[in-house]
XYZ file of C-alpha atoms in Angstrom:
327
model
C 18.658 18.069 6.891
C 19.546 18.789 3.343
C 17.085 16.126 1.357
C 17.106 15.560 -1.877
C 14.252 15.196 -3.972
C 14.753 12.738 -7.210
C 11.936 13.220 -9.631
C 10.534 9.974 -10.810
C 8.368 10.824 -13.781
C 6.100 13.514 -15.741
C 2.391 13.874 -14.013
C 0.114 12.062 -17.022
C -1.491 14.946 -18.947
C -5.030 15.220 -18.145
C -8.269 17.340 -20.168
C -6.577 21.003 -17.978
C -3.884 19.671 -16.558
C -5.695 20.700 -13.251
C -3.976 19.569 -9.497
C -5.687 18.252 -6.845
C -3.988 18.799 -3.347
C -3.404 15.634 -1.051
C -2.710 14.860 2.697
C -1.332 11.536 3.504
C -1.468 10.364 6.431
C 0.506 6.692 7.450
C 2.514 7.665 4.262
C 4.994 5.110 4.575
C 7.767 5.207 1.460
C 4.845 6.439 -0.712
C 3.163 3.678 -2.840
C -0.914 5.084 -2.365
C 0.984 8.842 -2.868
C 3.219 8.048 -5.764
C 0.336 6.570 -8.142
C -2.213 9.362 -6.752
C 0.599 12.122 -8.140
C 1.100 10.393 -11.233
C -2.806 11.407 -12.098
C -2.794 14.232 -11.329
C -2.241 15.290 -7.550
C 0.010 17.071 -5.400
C 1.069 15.716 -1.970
C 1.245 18.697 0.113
C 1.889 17.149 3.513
C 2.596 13.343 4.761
C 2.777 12.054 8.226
C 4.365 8.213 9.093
C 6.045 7.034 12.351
C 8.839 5.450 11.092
C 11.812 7.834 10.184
C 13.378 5.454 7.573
C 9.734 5.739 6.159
C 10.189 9.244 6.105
C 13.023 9.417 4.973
C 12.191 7.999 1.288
C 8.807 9.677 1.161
C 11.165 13.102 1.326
C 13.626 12.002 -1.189
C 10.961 11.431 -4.043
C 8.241 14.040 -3.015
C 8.161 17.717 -2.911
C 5.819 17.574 0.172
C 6.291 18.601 3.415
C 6.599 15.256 5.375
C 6.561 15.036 9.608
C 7.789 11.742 11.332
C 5.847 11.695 14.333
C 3.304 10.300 16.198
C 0.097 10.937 14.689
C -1.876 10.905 18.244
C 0.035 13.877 19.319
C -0.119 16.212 16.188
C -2.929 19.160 16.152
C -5.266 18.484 12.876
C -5.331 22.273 12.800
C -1.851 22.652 12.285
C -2.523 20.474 8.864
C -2.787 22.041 6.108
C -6.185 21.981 4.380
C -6.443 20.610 1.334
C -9.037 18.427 -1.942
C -8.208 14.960 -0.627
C -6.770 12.318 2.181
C -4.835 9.288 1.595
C -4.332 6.812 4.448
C -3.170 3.086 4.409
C -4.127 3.006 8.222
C -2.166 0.322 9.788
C -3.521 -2.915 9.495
C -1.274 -5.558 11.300
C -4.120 -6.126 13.941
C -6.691 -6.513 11.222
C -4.940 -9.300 8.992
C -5.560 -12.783 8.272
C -1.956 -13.728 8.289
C -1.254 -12.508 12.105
C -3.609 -12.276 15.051
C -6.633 -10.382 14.822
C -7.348 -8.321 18.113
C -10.112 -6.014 18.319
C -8.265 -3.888 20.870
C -5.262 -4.129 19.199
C -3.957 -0.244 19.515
C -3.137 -0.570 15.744
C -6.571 -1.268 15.012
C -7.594 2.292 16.825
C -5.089 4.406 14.706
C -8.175 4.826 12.173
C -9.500 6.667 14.903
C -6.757 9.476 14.638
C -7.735 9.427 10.811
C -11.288 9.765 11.263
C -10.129 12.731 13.753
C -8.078 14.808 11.100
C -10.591 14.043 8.428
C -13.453 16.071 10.733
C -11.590 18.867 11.221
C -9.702 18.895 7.529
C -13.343 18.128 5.786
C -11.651 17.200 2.448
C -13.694 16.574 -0.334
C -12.928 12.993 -0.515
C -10.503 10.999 1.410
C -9.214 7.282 0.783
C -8.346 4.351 3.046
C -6.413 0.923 2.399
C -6.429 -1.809 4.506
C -6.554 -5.700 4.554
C -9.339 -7.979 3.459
C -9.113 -9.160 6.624
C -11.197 -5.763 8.469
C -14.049 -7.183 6.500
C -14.703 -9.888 8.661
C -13.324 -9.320 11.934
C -15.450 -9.149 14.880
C -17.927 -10.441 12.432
C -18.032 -7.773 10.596
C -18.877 -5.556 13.588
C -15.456 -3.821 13.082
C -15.678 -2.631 9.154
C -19.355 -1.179 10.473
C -17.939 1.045 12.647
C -15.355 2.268 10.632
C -18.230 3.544 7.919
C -20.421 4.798 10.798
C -17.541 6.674 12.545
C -16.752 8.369 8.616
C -20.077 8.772 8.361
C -20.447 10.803 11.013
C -18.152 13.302 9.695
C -20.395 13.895 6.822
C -19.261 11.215 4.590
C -21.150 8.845 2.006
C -18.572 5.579 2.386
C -18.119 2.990 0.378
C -15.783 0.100 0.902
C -15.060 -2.505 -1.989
C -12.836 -5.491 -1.485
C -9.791 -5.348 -4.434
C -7.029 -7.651 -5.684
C -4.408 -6.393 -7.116
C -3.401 -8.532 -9.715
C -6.847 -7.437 -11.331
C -5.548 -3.795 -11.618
C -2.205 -4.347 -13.829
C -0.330 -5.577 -10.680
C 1.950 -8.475 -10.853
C 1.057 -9.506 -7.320
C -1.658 -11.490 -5.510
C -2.862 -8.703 -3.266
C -6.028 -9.320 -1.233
C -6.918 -5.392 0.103
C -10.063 -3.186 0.985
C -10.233 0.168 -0.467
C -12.640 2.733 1.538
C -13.549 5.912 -0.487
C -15.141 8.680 1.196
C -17.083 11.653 -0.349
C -18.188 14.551 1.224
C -21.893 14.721 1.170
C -21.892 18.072 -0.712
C -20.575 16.401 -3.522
C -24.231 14.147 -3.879
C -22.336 10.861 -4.854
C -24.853 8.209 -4.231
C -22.797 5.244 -5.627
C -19.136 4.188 -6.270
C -17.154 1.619 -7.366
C -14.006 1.233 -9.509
C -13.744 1.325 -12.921
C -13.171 -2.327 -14.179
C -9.151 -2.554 -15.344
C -9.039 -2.974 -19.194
C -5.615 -4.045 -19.323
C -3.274 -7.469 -19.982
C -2.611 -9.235 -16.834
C 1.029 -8.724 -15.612
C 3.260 -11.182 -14.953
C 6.445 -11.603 -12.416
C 8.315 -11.878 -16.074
C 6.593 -8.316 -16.911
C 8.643 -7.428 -13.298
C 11.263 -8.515 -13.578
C 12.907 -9.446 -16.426
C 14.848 -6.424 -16.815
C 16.342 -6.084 -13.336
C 19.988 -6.614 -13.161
C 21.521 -9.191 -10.851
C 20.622 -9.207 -7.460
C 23.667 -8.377 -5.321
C 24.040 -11.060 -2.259
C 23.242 -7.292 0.540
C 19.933 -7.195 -0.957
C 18.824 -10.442 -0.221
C 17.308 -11.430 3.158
C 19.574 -14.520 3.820
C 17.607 -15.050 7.519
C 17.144 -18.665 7.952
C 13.904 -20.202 6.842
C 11.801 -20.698 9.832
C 9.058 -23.533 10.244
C 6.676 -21.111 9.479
C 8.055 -20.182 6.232
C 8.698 -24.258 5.620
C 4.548 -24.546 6.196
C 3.784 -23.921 2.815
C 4.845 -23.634 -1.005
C 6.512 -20.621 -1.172
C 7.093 -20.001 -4.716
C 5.826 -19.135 -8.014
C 6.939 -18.933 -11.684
C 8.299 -16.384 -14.257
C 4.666 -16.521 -16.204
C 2.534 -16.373 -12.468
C 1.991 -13.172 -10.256
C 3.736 -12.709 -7.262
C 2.607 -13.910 -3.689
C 1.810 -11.103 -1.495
C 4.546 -9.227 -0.938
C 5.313 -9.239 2.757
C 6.406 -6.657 5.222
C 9.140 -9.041 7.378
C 11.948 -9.555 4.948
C 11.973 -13.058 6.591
C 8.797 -14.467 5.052
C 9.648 -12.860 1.491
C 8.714 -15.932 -1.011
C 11.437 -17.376 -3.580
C 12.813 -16.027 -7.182
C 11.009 -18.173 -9.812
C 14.670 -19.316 -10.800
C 14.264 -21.005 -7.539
C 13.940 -25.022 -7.506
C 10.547 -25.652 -6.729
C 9.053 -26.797 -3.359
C 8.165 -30.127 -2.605
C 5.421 -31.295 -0.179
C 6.664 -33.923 2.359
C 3.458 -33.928 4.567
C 0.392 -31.696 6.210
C 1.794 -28.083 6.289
C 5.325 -29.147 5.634
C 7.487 -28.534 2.580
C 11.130 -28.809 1.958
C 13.464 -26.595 -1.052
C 13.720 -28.626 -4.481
C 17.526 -29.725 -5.633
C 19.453 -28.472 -8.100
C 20.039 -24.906 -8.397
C 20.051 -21.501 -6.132
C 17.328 -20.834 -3.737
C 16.699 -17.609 -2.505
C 14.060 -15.111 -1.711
C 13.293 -11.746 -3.922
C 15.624 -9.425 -3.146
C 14.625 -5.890 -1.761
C 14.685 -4.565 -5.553
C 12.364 -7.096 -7.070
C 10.057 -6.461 -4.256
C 10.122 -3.427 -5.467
C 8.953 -3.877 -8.837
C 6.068 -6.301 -7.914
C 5.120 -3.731 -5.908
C 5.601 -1.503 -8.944
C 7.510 1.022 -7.271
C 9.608 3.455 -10.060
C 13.055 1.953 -10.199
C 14.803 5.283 -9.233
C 13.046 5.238 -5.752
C 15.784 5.649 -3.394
C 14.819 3.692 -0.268
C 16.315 5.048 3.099
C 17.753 2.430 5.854
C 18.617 -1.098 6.707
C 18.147 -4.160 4.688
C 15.129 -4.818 7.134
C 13.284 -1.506 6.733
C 13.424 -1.400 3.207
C 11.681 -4.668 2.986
C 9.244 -3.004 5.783
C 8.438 -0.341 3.412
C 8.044 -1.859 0.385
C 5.514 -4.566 1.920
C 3.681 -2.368 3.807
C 3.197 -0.089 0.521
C 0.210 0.049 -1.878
C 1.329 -0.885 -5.047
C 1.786 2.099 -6.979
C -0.211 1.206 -10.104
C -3.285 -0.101 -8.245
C -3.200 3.497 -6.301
C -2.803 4.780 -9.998
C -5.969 3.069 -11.344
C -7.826 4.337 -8.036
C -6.665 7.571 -8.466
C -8.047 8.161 -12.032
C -12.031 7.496 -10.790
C -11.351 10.133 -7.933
C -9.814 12.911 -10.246
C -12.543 12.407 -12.539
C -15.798 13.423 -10.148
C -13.743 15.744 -8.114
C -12.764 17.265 -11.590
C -16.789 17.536 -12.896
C -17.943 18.139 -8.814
C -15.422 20.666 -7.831
């Protein structure tokens, strides 16, 4: 199909500059791979549904990536390798959307727990709203760890937000870290993040412009209108979303004003506007030279849907360090 594959950066030097090899599995665009090969590993093979998806993974990575549906591709035909990333869909799970237990996007975890049995990786990783911890009562999150579990796994789930990890976003998520039991790890959590707080200033400062096609200019539904959509230059970020329509406002936008209960209106004076594609981006702290593949639409998809690349970075550097002294 002729891709071409853009290198973003040098791998971060580590004690033997040893690789780890990675299967990722609801890749999306790449955020959970891109800070996981930044430490230190290799993304072998990726798997994601959408083909826009797809499409950027293969312009950035070396790997080999198939859009498909994961329900109908052999585990066996994977290829084995040290560890397994999956952001498992999550839409079903959230606390922004409806929450249905037999939602079939809550079941894809199912397909992961599937490949992970057969590919027995030494560790594998799993992202997922804050949400899954308290669905069902909490009913659903057990099963999860008891189906991993199963495999041979010691689990361990710890609720995360990004803007504690050198993110420039308010990003409520659950991370789920799996070791194989032959590597004896009998606790686990992540290393505390040392550094300054970032900032949407920290983000974006040194953007150029937005141009008017990578703006979402949908109209602003009574949804959107329910709350205060906006923060400023020295705040972090809102979540960033995955429907371009809900994407909150540039912090050079007037600010909102509440009229009554779960009703605001846009401030006068000025330009209002939602973050463009490109400064979704860099909350999200995507590389600028990613080049995303597809509509206006899908890019936003991606990007929102995405682990941000620095918190996978920070996640990344725990793992490489016990399956560097276990393996």
């Amino acid at each position: 199909m002729g891709w071409t594959v853009t290198k973003i950066y040098e791998k971060e030097k580590t004690a033997e500059n040893r690789t780890f090899s990675a299967l990722s599995l609801f890749c999306g665009a790449g955020g959970l791979d891109l800070g996981f090969e930044k430490a230190g590993f290799s993304t072998i093979w990726a798997n994601d549904y959408d083909k826009n998806a797809c499409a950027t993974h293969h312009r950035w990575s070396e790997a080999e990536v198939v859009c498909g549906d994961i329900t109908k591709i052999d585990a066996s035909s994977m290829p084995k390798t040290d560890i397994i990333l999956g952001g498992f869909p999550c839409q079903g799970f959230s606390l922004s959307g409806p929450r249905k237990v037999n939602d079939v996007r809550n079941r894809l975890y199912r397909e992961y727990v599937r490949i992970v049995n057969v590919i027995k990786p030494a560790v594998f990783i799993g992202e997922n709203v804050k949400g899954l911890l308290t669905m069902a009562d909490g009913e659903i999150i057990k099963t999860i760890v008891k189906d991993f579990s199963d495999c041979g796994y010691k689990v361990f789930c710890e609720p995360v937000n990004a803007k504690d990890f050198g993110v420039p976003q308010d990003r409520e998520r659950v991370i789920i870290v799996g070791f194989n039991e032959d590597l004896e790890i009998e606790d686990f959590s992540l290393t505390p993040y040392k550094g300054a707080k970032a900032t949407m200033s920290d983000a974006l400062m040194n953007l150029p412009a937005a141009e008017r096609d990578e703006v979402c200019d949908a109209p602003f539904s009574s949804r959107y209108m329910s709350r205060n959509r906006k923060r400023n230059w020295t705040d972090v970020s809102y979540t960033i979303p995955a429907m371009a329509k809900q994407v909150t406002l540039h912090p050079d936008s007037p600010d909102m004003l509440k009229i009554d209960v779960d009703l605001w209106r846009f401030g006068d004076g000025g330009i209002t506007r939602r973050l463009s594609w490109r400064e979704c981006a860099a909350i999200q702290t995507f590389p600028s030279s990613i080049d995303f593949q597809g509509d206006l639409t899908s890019i936003y998809r991606q990007i929102g849907n995405a682990v941000p690349v620095t918190l996978a970075n920070h996640i990344a550097h725990d793992i490489y360090s016990i399956l560097e002294e276990r393996i």
